[in-house]
Amino acid sequence: MSKAILTVNAGSSSIKFALFPLAKPISQKAFVSGQIDGIGADETKLIAKNQEGEKIVNRTLAGVDGGKVTHDSAFNDLFTWFTETYKEFEIVAVGHRVVHGGELYSKPTLIKPDVMKHLEDFIPLAPLHEPHNIAGIKAVLKLQPNVPQVACFDTAFHRTQPEVAQLFGLPKKITAEGVKRYGFHGLSYEFIVQALPEYSHRANGRVIVCHLGNGASISAVVDKQCVATTLGFSTIDGLVMGTRVGSLDAGVIIHLLRTKNMSVDQLEKMLYKESGLLGVSGISQDMRTLLASDAPEARQAVELFCYRIVREIGSLVAAAGGIDALVFTGGIGENSREIRRNVCEQLQWMGLHINHDANAANEVFISTGRSLIDVLVIPTNEEWMMAKHAQTLLGL
Ligand code: ADP
């Protein structure tokens, strides 16, 4: 039997997973990966693809006692499918993506009862995500009690930010309660930072990494350590995202509460689910749809997306004391030549020049020889990063 590490990213209605056979080094391509979508909805599907990207399963899952699929039953189905289909593998560790590690966790951590208690304590910091991460850990614990589980925190990478970068201008008492800038997408940044030296000799310098997906953020990294990032206390700060608002004058929230009589839940829904590219365009949260549309609203949403990126890069370059390399990653960063070109053309003042052919071909290195700044496109791999963390932590 071969040993393997399972990675899990449990969200409110989905569980993403990937299986990595144990090896030194672990292959960056998962042996099998996929997701269970629609947990708690009328239809729940298990979809998986193999190493070559071919779909190997697309199955509707049955709920419990005629009801809907829960996190528990979804994990049950996932493990049953795994053990039946991949008899040759023994899962020796599970790596979980956990959104919040508070001020306590700056590294991946073996999950023990005291860690579980801390994760529960972090729920108020990330009420939309942390409970689902915890549900995933508990479900695996029930099914595979002897398999070690490792929490890989999205906030951990950002614990190196100087204190001043973590502070809001709030009264001391509120700050002391943990209302600070934390930062997220840490696993993606860790992956880019460890991958960059292969492509750029400026990897140890001042690097700005743009993680542009449905959720989006940018980090300033100096000597491989985060010094500033656009996401803050929650996952709605900074850039305009698929459905999330990004940086917002706090006065707008007071205004909405006062004049629209909105409840906290309504406000939360608007800022997390109805804003961003979707809210501005009124058409879609999907960048591909917006880029393909001639509607002025779609163009305006794309313009705002790029404008906010350029403004935030300016601010992060100041925090890093300069810039040696700029990296694009995430679904939009990896695939959209239009967005990269738009952003880079607005940054020519800093001596940044892209090679349009290389950019159009989605090559890794897309800056010209005369550019003062290396510009790179590197696909992220958060799942592999989790598997690597689990392997290192457990000495596998
Ligand atoms: P998530 O944050 O959910 O992991 P992804 O990193 O998968 O999101 O990014 C999803 C976004 O990437 C969507 O807006 C999608 O339209 C965009 N995207 C994917 N491929 C392309 C492409 N070829 N051109 C432009 N945008 C793309």
Tab-separated table of C-alpha atoms and ligand atoms in Angstrom:
chain	number	residue	atom	x	y	z
A	1	MET	CA	0.000	0.000	0.000
A	2	SER	CA	1.281	3.495	-0.829
A	3	LYS	CA	1.010	6.361	1.608
A	4	ALA	CA	-0.748	9.595	0.660
A	5	ILE	CA	-1.696	12.977	2.104
A	6	LEU	CA	-5.215	14.310	1.681
A	7	THR	CA	-5.805	18.063	1.600
A	8	VAL	CA	-9.155	19.555	2.479
A	9	ASN	CA	-10.616	23.017	1.982
A	10	ALA	CA	-14.070	23.004	3.569
A	11	GLY	CA	-16.347	25.959	2.795
A	12	SER	CA	-19.973	26.753	3.547
A	13	SER	CA	-21.383	24.682	0.705
A	14	SER	CA	-18.362	22.925	-0.763
A	15	ILE	CA	-15.428	20.703	0.146
A	16	LYS	CA	-12.390	20.848	-2.123
A	17	PHE	CA	-9.935	17.983	-1.822
A	18	ALA	CA	-6.724	16.660	-3.344
A	19	LEU	CA	-4.687	13.500	-2.821
A	20	PHE	CA	-0.896	13.585	-3.007
A	21	PRO	CA	1.069	10.308	-2.910
A	22	LEU	CA	3.893	10.605	-0.386
A	23	ALA	CA	7.240	11.186	-2.089
A	24	LYS	CA	10.337	13.321	-1.692
A	25	PRO	CA	9.594	15.795	-3.135
A	26	ILE	CA	5.811	15.499	-3.370
A	27	SER	CA	4.619	15.917	-6.970
A	28	GLN	CA	2.958	19.302	-7.560
A	29	LYS	CA	0.231	17.538	-9.530
A	30	ALA	CA	-2.344	15.885	-7.257
A	31	PHE	CA	-3.025	12.221	-8.061
A	32	VAL	CA	-6.715	13.042	-7.841
A	33	SER	CA	-8.490	16.294	-6.942
A	34	GLY	CA	-12.003	17.602	-6.944
A	35	GLN	CA	-14.856	18.957	-4.936
A	36	ILE	CA	-18.198	18.268	-3.420
A	37	ASP	CA	-20.471	21.158	-4.356
A	38	GLY	CA	-23.925	22.111	-3.118
A	39	ILE	CA	-23.766	20.851	0.482
A	40	GLY	CA	-27.088	21.758	2.099
A	41	ALA	CA	-28.609	22.547	-1.321
A	42	ASP	CA	-31.178	20.539	-3.304
A	43	GLU	CA	-28.486	18.818	-5.342
A	44	THR	CA	-24.993	17.879	-4.128
A	45	LYS	CA	-22.350	16.651	-6.555
A	46	LEU	CA	-19.020	14.910	-6.175
A	47	ILE	CA	-16.741	15.827	-9.060
A	48	ALA	CA	-13.122	14.690	-9.393
A	49	LYS	CA	-10.380	14.689	-11.989
A	50	ASN	CA	-7.189	12.707	-12.354
A	51	GLN	CA	-3.596	13.886	-12.790
A	52	GLU	CA	-4.183	14.493	-16.496
A	53	GLY	CA	-7.180	16.700	-15.736
A	54	GLU	CA	-9.703	14.145	-17.028
A	55	LYS	CA	-13.012	13.962	-15.197
A	56	ILE	CA	-13.208	10.597	-13.424
A	57	VAL	CA	-16.350	11.039	-11.398
A	58	ASN	CA	-19.417	13.263	-11.570
A	59	ARG	CA	-21.968	11.845	-9.199
A	60	THR	CA	-24.977	13.189	-7.281
A	61	LEU	CA	-24.761	12.416	-3.571
A	62	ALA	CA	-27.766	11.255	-1.585
A	63	GLY	CA	-28.720	13.123	1.609
A	64	VAL	CA	-29.146	11.684	5.073
A	65	ASP	CA	-32.513	9.937	5.686
A	66	GLY	CA	-34.002	11.534	2.591
A	67	GLY	CA	-32.808	15.009	3.716
A	68	LYS	CA	-29.991	17.142	2.381
A	69	VAL	CA	-26.286	16.364	2.286
A	70	THR	CA	-24.423	17.665	5.365
A	71	HIS	CA	-20.675	18.217	5.867
A	72	ASP	CA	-20.590	14.956	7.867
A	73	SER	CA	-22.354	12.897	5.214
A	74	ALA	CA	-20.275	14.509	2.445
A	75	PHE	CA	-17.026	13.500	4.179
A	76	ASN	CA	-18.461	10.030	4.735
A	77	ASP	CA	-19.179	9.719	0.999
A	78	LEU	CA	-15.783	11.134	0.100
A	79	PHE	CA	-13.887	8.655	2.291
A	80	THR	CA	-16.053	5.730	1.145
A	81	TRP	CA	-15.384	6.661	-2.488
A	82	PHE	CA	-11.670	7.048	-1.815
A	83	THR	CA	-11.262	3.732	-0.029
A	84	GLU	CA	-13.294	1.868	-2.639
A	85	THR	CA	-11.603	3.478	-5.633
A	86	TYR	CA	-8.033	3.849	-4.408
A	87	LYS	CA	-7.425	0.675	-2.439
A	88	GLU	CA	-3.697	1.091	-3.060
A	89	PHE	CA	-3.497	4.257	-0.911
A	90	GLU	CA	-3.390	4.687	2.835
A	91	ILE	CA	-4.113	8.264	3.956
A	92	VAL	CA	-1.426	9.046	6.536
A	93	ALA	CA	-2.199	12.742	7.087
A	94	VAL	CA	-4.880	15.294	6.323
A	95	GLY	CA	-4.000	18.950	5.746
A	96	HIS	CA	-6.820	21.442	6.290
A	97	ARG	CA	-7.016	24.971	5.008
A	98	VAL	CA	-8.130	27.010	8.013
A	99	VAL	CA	-9.012	30.614	7.348
A	100	HIS	CA	-8.059	32.161	10.687
A	101	GLY	CA	-5.234	31.422	13.095
A	102	GLY	CA	-5.671	34.660	15.052
A	103	GLU	CA	-2.549	36.144	16.625
A	104	LEU	CA	-1.547	32.729	17.926
A	105	TYR	CA	-0.595	30.726	14.854
A	106	SER	CA	2.191	31.730	12.507
A	107	LYS	CA	2.895	28.196	11.264
A	108	PRO	CA	1.014	25.031	10.255
A	109	THR	CA	0.039	23.157	13.411
A	110	LEU	CA	-0.819	19.593	14.374
A	111	ILE	CA	-4.451	19.606	15.489
A	112	LYS	CA	-4.874	18.526	19.103
A	113	PRO	CA	-7.724	19.288	21.551
A	114	ASP	CA	-6.139	22.593	22.672
A	115	VAL	CA	-5.797	23.703	19.022
A	116	MET	CA	-9.460	22.803	18.395
A	117	LYS	CA	-10.412	24.994	21.347
A	118	HIS	CA	-8.460	27.909	19.857
A	119	LEU	CA	-10.123	27.408	16.462
A	120	GLU	CA	-13.523	27.635	18.170
A	121	ASP	CA	-12.345	30.845	19.861
A	122	PHE	CA	-11.498	32.311	16.431
A	123	ILE	CA	-15.067	31.858	15.099
A	124	PRO	CA	-16.070	35.475	15.862
A	125	LEU	CA	-13.080	36.621	13.772
A	126	ALA	CA	-14.215	34.646	10.710
A	127	PRO	CA	-17.842	33.615	11.258
A	128	LEU	CA	-18.460	32.840	7.574
A	129	HIS	CA	-15.523	30.435	7.164
A	130	GLU	CA	-14.044	29.107	10.423
A	131	PRO	CA	-17.100	26.995	11.442
A	132	HIS	CA	-16.886	25.073	8.143
A	133	ASN	CA	-13.155	24.478	8.548
A	134	ILE	CA	-13.848	23.133	12.049
A	135	ALA	CA	-16.699	20.951	10.740
A	136	GLY	CA	-14.252	19.425	8.232
A	137	ILE	CA	-11.711	18.622	10.937
A	138	LYS	CA	-14.383	17.090	13.191
A	139	ALA	CA	-15.791	14.999	10.359
A	140	VAL	CA	-12.355	13.541	9.550
A	141	LEU	CA	-11.689	12.964	13.265
A	142	LYS	CA	-14.875	10.904	13.489
A	143	LEU	CA	-14.073	8.826	10.404
A	144	GLN	CA	-10.289	8.474	10.765
A	145	PRO	CA	-9.483	9.163	14.444
A	146	ASN	CA	-5.892	7.931	14.184
A	147	VAL	CA	-4.868	9.969	11.156
A	148	PRO	CA	-2.956	13.145	12.148
A	149	GLN	CA	-4.562	16.367	10.939
A	150	VAL	CA	-2.666	19.572	10.268
A	151	ALA	CA	-4.185	23.060	10.240
A	152	CYS	CA	-2.691	25.335	7.555
A	153	PHE	CA	-3.754	28.883	8.296
A	154	ASP	CA	-4.523	31.519	5.658
A	155	THR	CA	-3.415	34.197	8.111
A	156	ALA	CA	-0.096	32.583	9.140
A	157	PHE	CA	2.075	34.011	6.353
A	158	HIS	CA	1.097	37.543	7.354
A	159	ARG	CA	2.150	37.283	11.015
A	160	THR	CA	5.511	38.794	10.016
A	161	GLN	CA	3.885	42.145	9.211
A	162	PRO	CA	5.293	44.894	11.413
A	163	GLU	CA	2.934	45.928	14.198
A	164	VAL	CA	2.210	49.260	12.557
A	165	ALA	CA	0.963	47.462	9.414
A	166	GLN	CA	-1.491	45.502	11.556
A	167	LEU	CA	-3.016	48.466	13.349
A	168	PHE	CA	-6.253	50.300	12.606
A	169	GLY	CA	-6.599	53.802	14.020
A	170	LEU	CA	-9.055	52.457	16.573
A	171	PRO	CA	-9.079	52.947	20.345
A	172	LYS	CA	-6.488	50.773	22.123
A	173	LYS	CA	-9.197	48.772	23.907
A	174	ILE	CA	-10.707	47.557	20.618
A	175	THR	CA	-7.283	46.728	19.161
A	176	ALA	CA	-6.497	44.721	22.311
A	177	GLU	CA	-9.562	42.591	21.556
A	178	GLY	CA	-7.911	41.454	18.310
A	179	VAL	CA	-9.501	43.919	15.895
A	180	LYS	CA	-6.425	44.196	13.676
A	181	ARG	CA	-5.328	43.677	10.110
A	182	TYR	CA	-4.534	39.961	9.667
A	183	GLY	CA	-4.419	39.235	5.933
A	184	PHE	CA	-5.494	36.093	4.047
A	185	HIS	CA	-4.585	33.929	1.000
A	186	GLY	CA	-1.414	33.034	2.942
A	187	LEU	CA	-1.027	29.561	1.422
A	188	SER	CA	-1.019	31.036	-2.059
A	189	TYR	CA	1.640	33.599	-1.106
A	190	GLU	CA	3.770	30.903	0.550
A	191	PHE	CA	3.620	28.863	-2.640
A	192	ILE	CA	4.689	31.807	-4.815
A	193	VAL	CA	7.510	32.786	-2.465
A	194	GLN	CA	8.985	29.261	-2.480
A	195	ALA	CA	8.538	28.939	-6.287
A	196	LEU	CA	9.928	32.339	-7.299
A	197	PRO	CA	13.703	31.677	-6.974
A	198	GLU	CA	13.430	29.191	-9.848
A	199	TYR	CA	12.388	32.010	-12.190
A	200	SER	CA	13.879	35.262	-10.878
A	201	HIS	CA	17.156	36.149	-9.207
A	202	ARG	CA	15.258	39.008	-7.567
A	203	ALA	CA	13.185	36.561	-5.479
A	204	ASN	CA	14.829	37.615	-2.221
A	205	GLY	CA	14.219	41.290	-2.869
A	206	ARG	CA	11.070	43.398	-2.688
A	207	VAL	CA	8.321	41.379	-4.328
A	208	ILE	CA	4.691	42.382	-4.873
A	209	VAL	CA	2.416	39.353	-5.351
A	210	CYS	CA	-1.073	39.835	-6.826
A	211	HIS	CA	-3.410	36.936	-6.016
A	212	LEU	CA	-6.324	37.706	-8.337
A	213	GLY	CA	-9.150	35.189	-8.185
A	214	ASN	CA	-12.764	35.430	-7.122
A	215	GLY	CA	-11.296	36.545	-3.840
A	216	ALA	CA	-8.326	38.823	-4.468
A	217	SER	CA	-5.505	40.428	-2.534
A	218	ILE	CA	-1.975	41.749	-2.975
A	219	SER	CA	0.964	41.331	-0.612
A	220	ALA	CA	4.320	43.060	-0.293
A	221	VAL	CA	7.057	40.557	0.527
A	222	VAL	CA	10.608	41.541	1.463
A	223	ASP	CA	13.264	38.871	1.878
A	224	LYS	CA	10.469	36.265	1.642
A	225	GLN	CA	8.533	37.786	4.563
A	226	CYS	CA	5.220	39.601	4.342
A	227	VAL	CA	5.450	43.286	5.268
A	228	ALA	CA	1.967	44.449	4.186
A	229	THR	CA	-1.166	43.057	2.551
A	230	THR	CA	-4.476	44.401	1.254
A	231	LEU	CA	-6.834	42.079	3.129
A	232	GLY	CA	-7.235	43.126	6.728
A	233	PHE	CA	-9.480	42.061	9.597
A	234	SER	CA	-11.850	40.288	7.251
A	235	THR	CA	-11.888	39.022	3.696
A	236	ILE	CA	-13.690	42.064	2.280
A	237	ASP	CA	-10.910	44.654	2.511
A	238	GLY	CA	-8.588	45.927	-0.214
A	239	LEU	CA	-9.307	45.098	-3.844
A	240	VAL	CA	-12.687	44.983	-5.557
A	241	MET	CA	-13.380	41.222	-5.811
A	242	GLY	CA	-15.922	38.967	-7.547
A	243	THR	CA	-18.739	39.806	-5.139
A	244	ARG	CA	-16.893	41.491	-2.253
A	245	VAL	CA	-16.729	45.244	-1.925
A	246	GLY	CA	-13.044	45.853	-1.089
A	247	SER	CA	-11.878	48.931	0.821
A	248	LEU	CA	-14.866	50.972	1.927
A	249	ASP	CA	-15.081	54.232	3.820
A	250	ALA	CA	-16.437	53.211	7.243
A	251	GLY	CA	-18.774	56.208	6.976
A	252	VAL	CA	-20.694	54.371	4.247
A	253	ILE	CA	-21.561	51.614	6.707
A	254	ILE	CA	-22.813	54.121	9.271
A	255	HIS	CA	-24.812	55.851	6.536
A	256	LEU	CA	-26.421	52.603	5.362
A	257	LEU	CA	-27.274	51.475	8.887
A	258	ARG	CA	-28.815	54.847	9.629
A	259	THR	CA	-30.691	55.637	6.432
A	260	LYS	CA	-31.644	52.219	5.065
A	261	ASN	CA	-32.416	50.608	8.392
A	262	MET	CA	-30.421	47.570	7.254
A	263	SER	CA	-29.805	44.651	9.589
A	264	VAL	CA	-26.282	43.352	10.163
A	265	ASP	CA	-27.117	40.249	8.127
A	266	GLN	CA	-28.424	42.325	5.202
A	267	LEU	CA	-25.349	44.516	5.277
A	268	GLU	CA	-23.078	41.477	5.431
A	269	LYS	CA	-24.852	39.930	2.462
A	270	MET	CA	-24.520	43.124	0.444
A	271	LEU	CA	-20.827	43.652	1.180
A	272	TYR	CA	-19.766	40.013	0.724
A	273	LYS	CA	-22.140	38.654	-1.910
A	274	GLU	CA	-23.724	41.493	-3.903
A	275	SER	CA	-20.876	43.962	-4.376
A	276	GLY	CA	-17.553	43.859	-6.238
A	277	LEU	CA	-17.525	43.051	-9.957
A	278	LEU	CA	-21.070	41.694	-9.728
A	279	GLY	CA	-22.450	44.734	-7.929
A	280	VAL	CA	-20.709	47.332	-10.086
A	281	SER	CA	-21.508	45.651	-13.410
A	282	GLY	CA	-24.911	44.259	-12.499
A	283	ILE	CA	-23.952	41.519	-14.987
A	284	SER	CA	-21.567	38.976	-13.510
A	285	GLN	CA	-18.868	38.293	-10.950
A	286	ASP	CA	-16.966	36.271	-13.526
A	287	MET	CA	-14.081	38.154	-15.120
A	288	ARG	CA	-14.346	36.143	-18.360
A	289	THR	CA	-17.969	37.204	-18.815
A	290	LEU	CA	-17.140	40.852	-18.135
A	291	LEU	CA	-14.175	40.895	-20.526
A	292	ALA	CA	-16.339	39.380	-23.263
A	293	SER	CA	-19.127	41.927	-22.760
A	294	ASP	CA	-19.502	45.228	-24.647
A	295	ALA	CA	-21.773	46.678	-21.973
A	296	PRO	CA	-20.388	49.917	-20.477
A	297	GLU	CA	-21.190	48.590	-16.982
A	298	ALA	CA	-18.957	45.567	-17.596
A	299	ARG	CA	-16.141	47.803	-18.849
A	300	GLN	CA	-16.515	50.058	-15.831
A	301	ALA	CA	-16.282	47.106	-13.421
A	302	VAL	CA	-13.092	45.882	-15.143
A	303	GLU	CA	-11.638	49.421	-15.083
A	304	LEU	CA	-12.363	49.742	-11.366
A	305	PHE	CA	-10.835	46.304	-10.705
A	306	CYS	CA	-7.585	47.355	-12.424
A	307	TYR	CA	-7.557	50.875	-10.973
A	308	ARG	CA	-7.805	49.488	-7.433
A	309	ILE	CA	-4.985	47.023	-8.144
A	310	VAL	CA	-2.744	49.823	-9.418
A	311	ARG	CA	-3.516	52.049	-6.407
A	312	GLU	CA	-2.844	49.224	-3.957
A	313	ILE	CA	0.414	48.300	-5.699
A	314	GLY	CA	1.545	51.914	-5.286
A	315	SER	CA	0.812	51.746	-1.575
A	316	LEU	CA	2.491	48.341	-1.129
A	317	VAL	CA	5.615	49.435	-3.023
A	318	ALA	CA	5.882	52.313	-0.546
A	319	ALA	CA	5.522	49.872	2.379
A	320	ALA	CA	8.202	47.590	0.895
A	321	GLY	CA	10.571	50.496	0.171
A	322	GLY	CA	10.616	49.726	-3.559
A	323	ILE	CA	9.957	46.874	-5.942
A	324	ASP	CA	12.164	44.287	-7.684
A	325	ALA	CA	9.526	41.852	-8.945
A	326	LEU	CA	5.786	41.734	-9.576
A	327	VAL	CA	3.985	38.370	-9.677
A	328	PHE	CA	0.494	37.600	-10.973
A	329	THR	CA	-1.373	34.519	-9.748
A	330	GLY	CA	-4.957	33.264	-9.107
A	331	GLY	CA	-7.568	32.522	-11.790
A	332	ILE	CA	-7.488	36.064	-13.215
A	333	GLY	CA	-3.776	36.717	-12.647
A	334	GLU	CA	-2.770	33.435	-14.280
A	335	ASN	CA	-5.120	33.589	-17.248
A	336	SER	CA	-6.066	37.127	-18.181
A	337	ARG	CA	-3.562	38.842	-20.444
A	338	GLU	CA	-5.954	41.842	-20.681
A	339	ILE	CA	-5.944	42.475	-16.950
A	340	ARG	CA	-2.165	42.030	-16.679
A	341	ARG	CA	-1.610	44.382	-19.611
A	342	ASN	CA	-3.995	46.985	-18.213
A	343	VAL	CA	-2.289	46.923	-14.792
A	344	CYS	CA	1.264	46.884	-16.151
A	345	GLU	CA	0.639	49.735	-18.595
A	346	GLN	CA	-0.460	51.890	-15.671
A	347	LEU	CA	2.806	51.058	-13.880
A	348	GLN	CA	5.200	52.123	-16.634
A	349	TRP	CA	6.146	55.184	-14.549
A	350	MET	CA	8.053	52.868	-12.213
A	351	GLY	CA	10.181	51.488	-15.048
A	352	LEU	CA	8.039	48.383	-15.521
A	353	HIS	CA	7.698	47.146	-19.106
A	354	ILE	CA	6.049	43.973	-20.292
A	355	ASN	CA	6.770	41.920	-23.353
A	356	HIS	CA	3.348	41.811	-25.020
A	357	ASP	CA	4.014	38.567	-26.884
A	358	ALA	CA	5.135	36.784	-23.710
A	359	ASN	CA	2.124	38.206	-21.870
A	360	ALA	CA	-0.280	37.106	-24.608
A	361	ALA	CA	1.228	33.609	-24.514
A	362	ASN	CA	0.794	33.371	-20.703
A	363	GLU	CA	4.527	32.778	-20.310
A	364	VAL	CA	6.084	32.753	-16.851
A	365	PHE	CA	8.467	35.664	-17.432
A	366	ILE	CA	6.634	38.533	-19.115
A	367	SER	CA	8.832	41.619	-18.619
A	368	THR	CA	11.219	42.978	-21.255
A	369	GLY	CA	15.004	43.111	-20.904
A	370	ARG	CA	14.880	46.868	-20.232
A	371	SER	CA	12.257	46.587	-17.484
A	372	LEU	CA	13.626	47.584	-14.078
A	373	ILE	CA	11.174	45.155	-12.524
A	374	ASP	CA	10.770	41.439	-13.252
A	375	VAL	CA	7.149	40.597	-14.029
A	376	LEU	CA	6.071	36.977	-13.701
A	377	VAL	CA	2.984	34.798	-14.038
A	378	ILE	CA	3.091	31.808	-11.686
A	379	PRO	CA	0.111	29.475	-11.183
A	380	THR	CA	-0.537	29.038	-7.477
A	381	ASN	CA	-0.971	25.654	-5.792
A	382	GLU	CA	-2.447	25.971	-2.329
A	383	GLU	CA	-3.255	22.247	-2.121
A	384	TRP	CA	0.343	21.218	-2.727
A	385	MET	CA	1.493	23.779	-0.158
A	386	MET	CA	-0.776	22.139	2.428
A	387	ALA	CA	0.499	18.657	1.573
A	388	LYS	CA	4.083	19.921	1.834
A	389	HIS	CA	3.365	21.507	5.223
A	390	ALA	CA	1.816	18.282	6.529
A	391	GLN	CA	4.771	16.265	5.259
A	392	THR	CA	7.331	18.593	6.860
A	393	LEU	CA	5.508	18.981	10.165
A	394	LEU	CA	4.966	15.237	10.603
A	395	GLY	CA	8.393	14.244	9.253
A	396	LEU	CA	6.819	11.955	6.625
B	1	ADP	P1	-11.250	31.375	-6.385
B	1	ADP	O1	-10.898	32.621	-5.635
B	1	ADP	O2	-12.700	31.006	-6.287
B	1	ADP	O3	-10.290	30.223	-6.183
B	1	ADP	P2	-10.090	31.486	-9.053
B	1	ADP	O4	-8.690	31.710	-8.604
B	1	ADP	O5	-10.438	30.174	-9.660
B	1	ADP	O6	-11.126	31.815	-7.912
B	1	ADP	O7	-10.445	32.653	-10.102
B	1	ADP	C1	-11.723	32.771	-10.652
B	1	ADP	C2	-11.719	33.984	-11.563
B	1	ADP	O8	-10.735	33.764	-12.599
B	1	ADP	C3	-13.040	34.231	-12.257
B	1	ADP	O9	-13.361	35.606	-12.228
B	1	ADP	C4	-12.755	33.801	-13.697
B	1	ADP	O10	-13.528	34.512	-14.620
B	1	ADP	C5	-11.305	34.206	-13.809
B	1	ADP	N1	-10.677	33.566	-14.978
B	1	ADP	C6	-10.410	32.269	-15.206
B	1	ADP	N2	-9.898	32.098	-16.448
B	1	ADP	C7	-9.845	33.331	-17.021
B	1	ADP	C8	-9.420	33.837	-18.288
B	1	ADP	N3	-8.956	33.028	-19.235
B	1	ADP	N4	-9.519	35.162	-18.500
B	1	ADP	C9	-10.013	35.993	-17.561
B	1	ADP	N5	-10.406	35.586	-16.351
B	1	ADP	C10	-10.339	34.276	-16.078
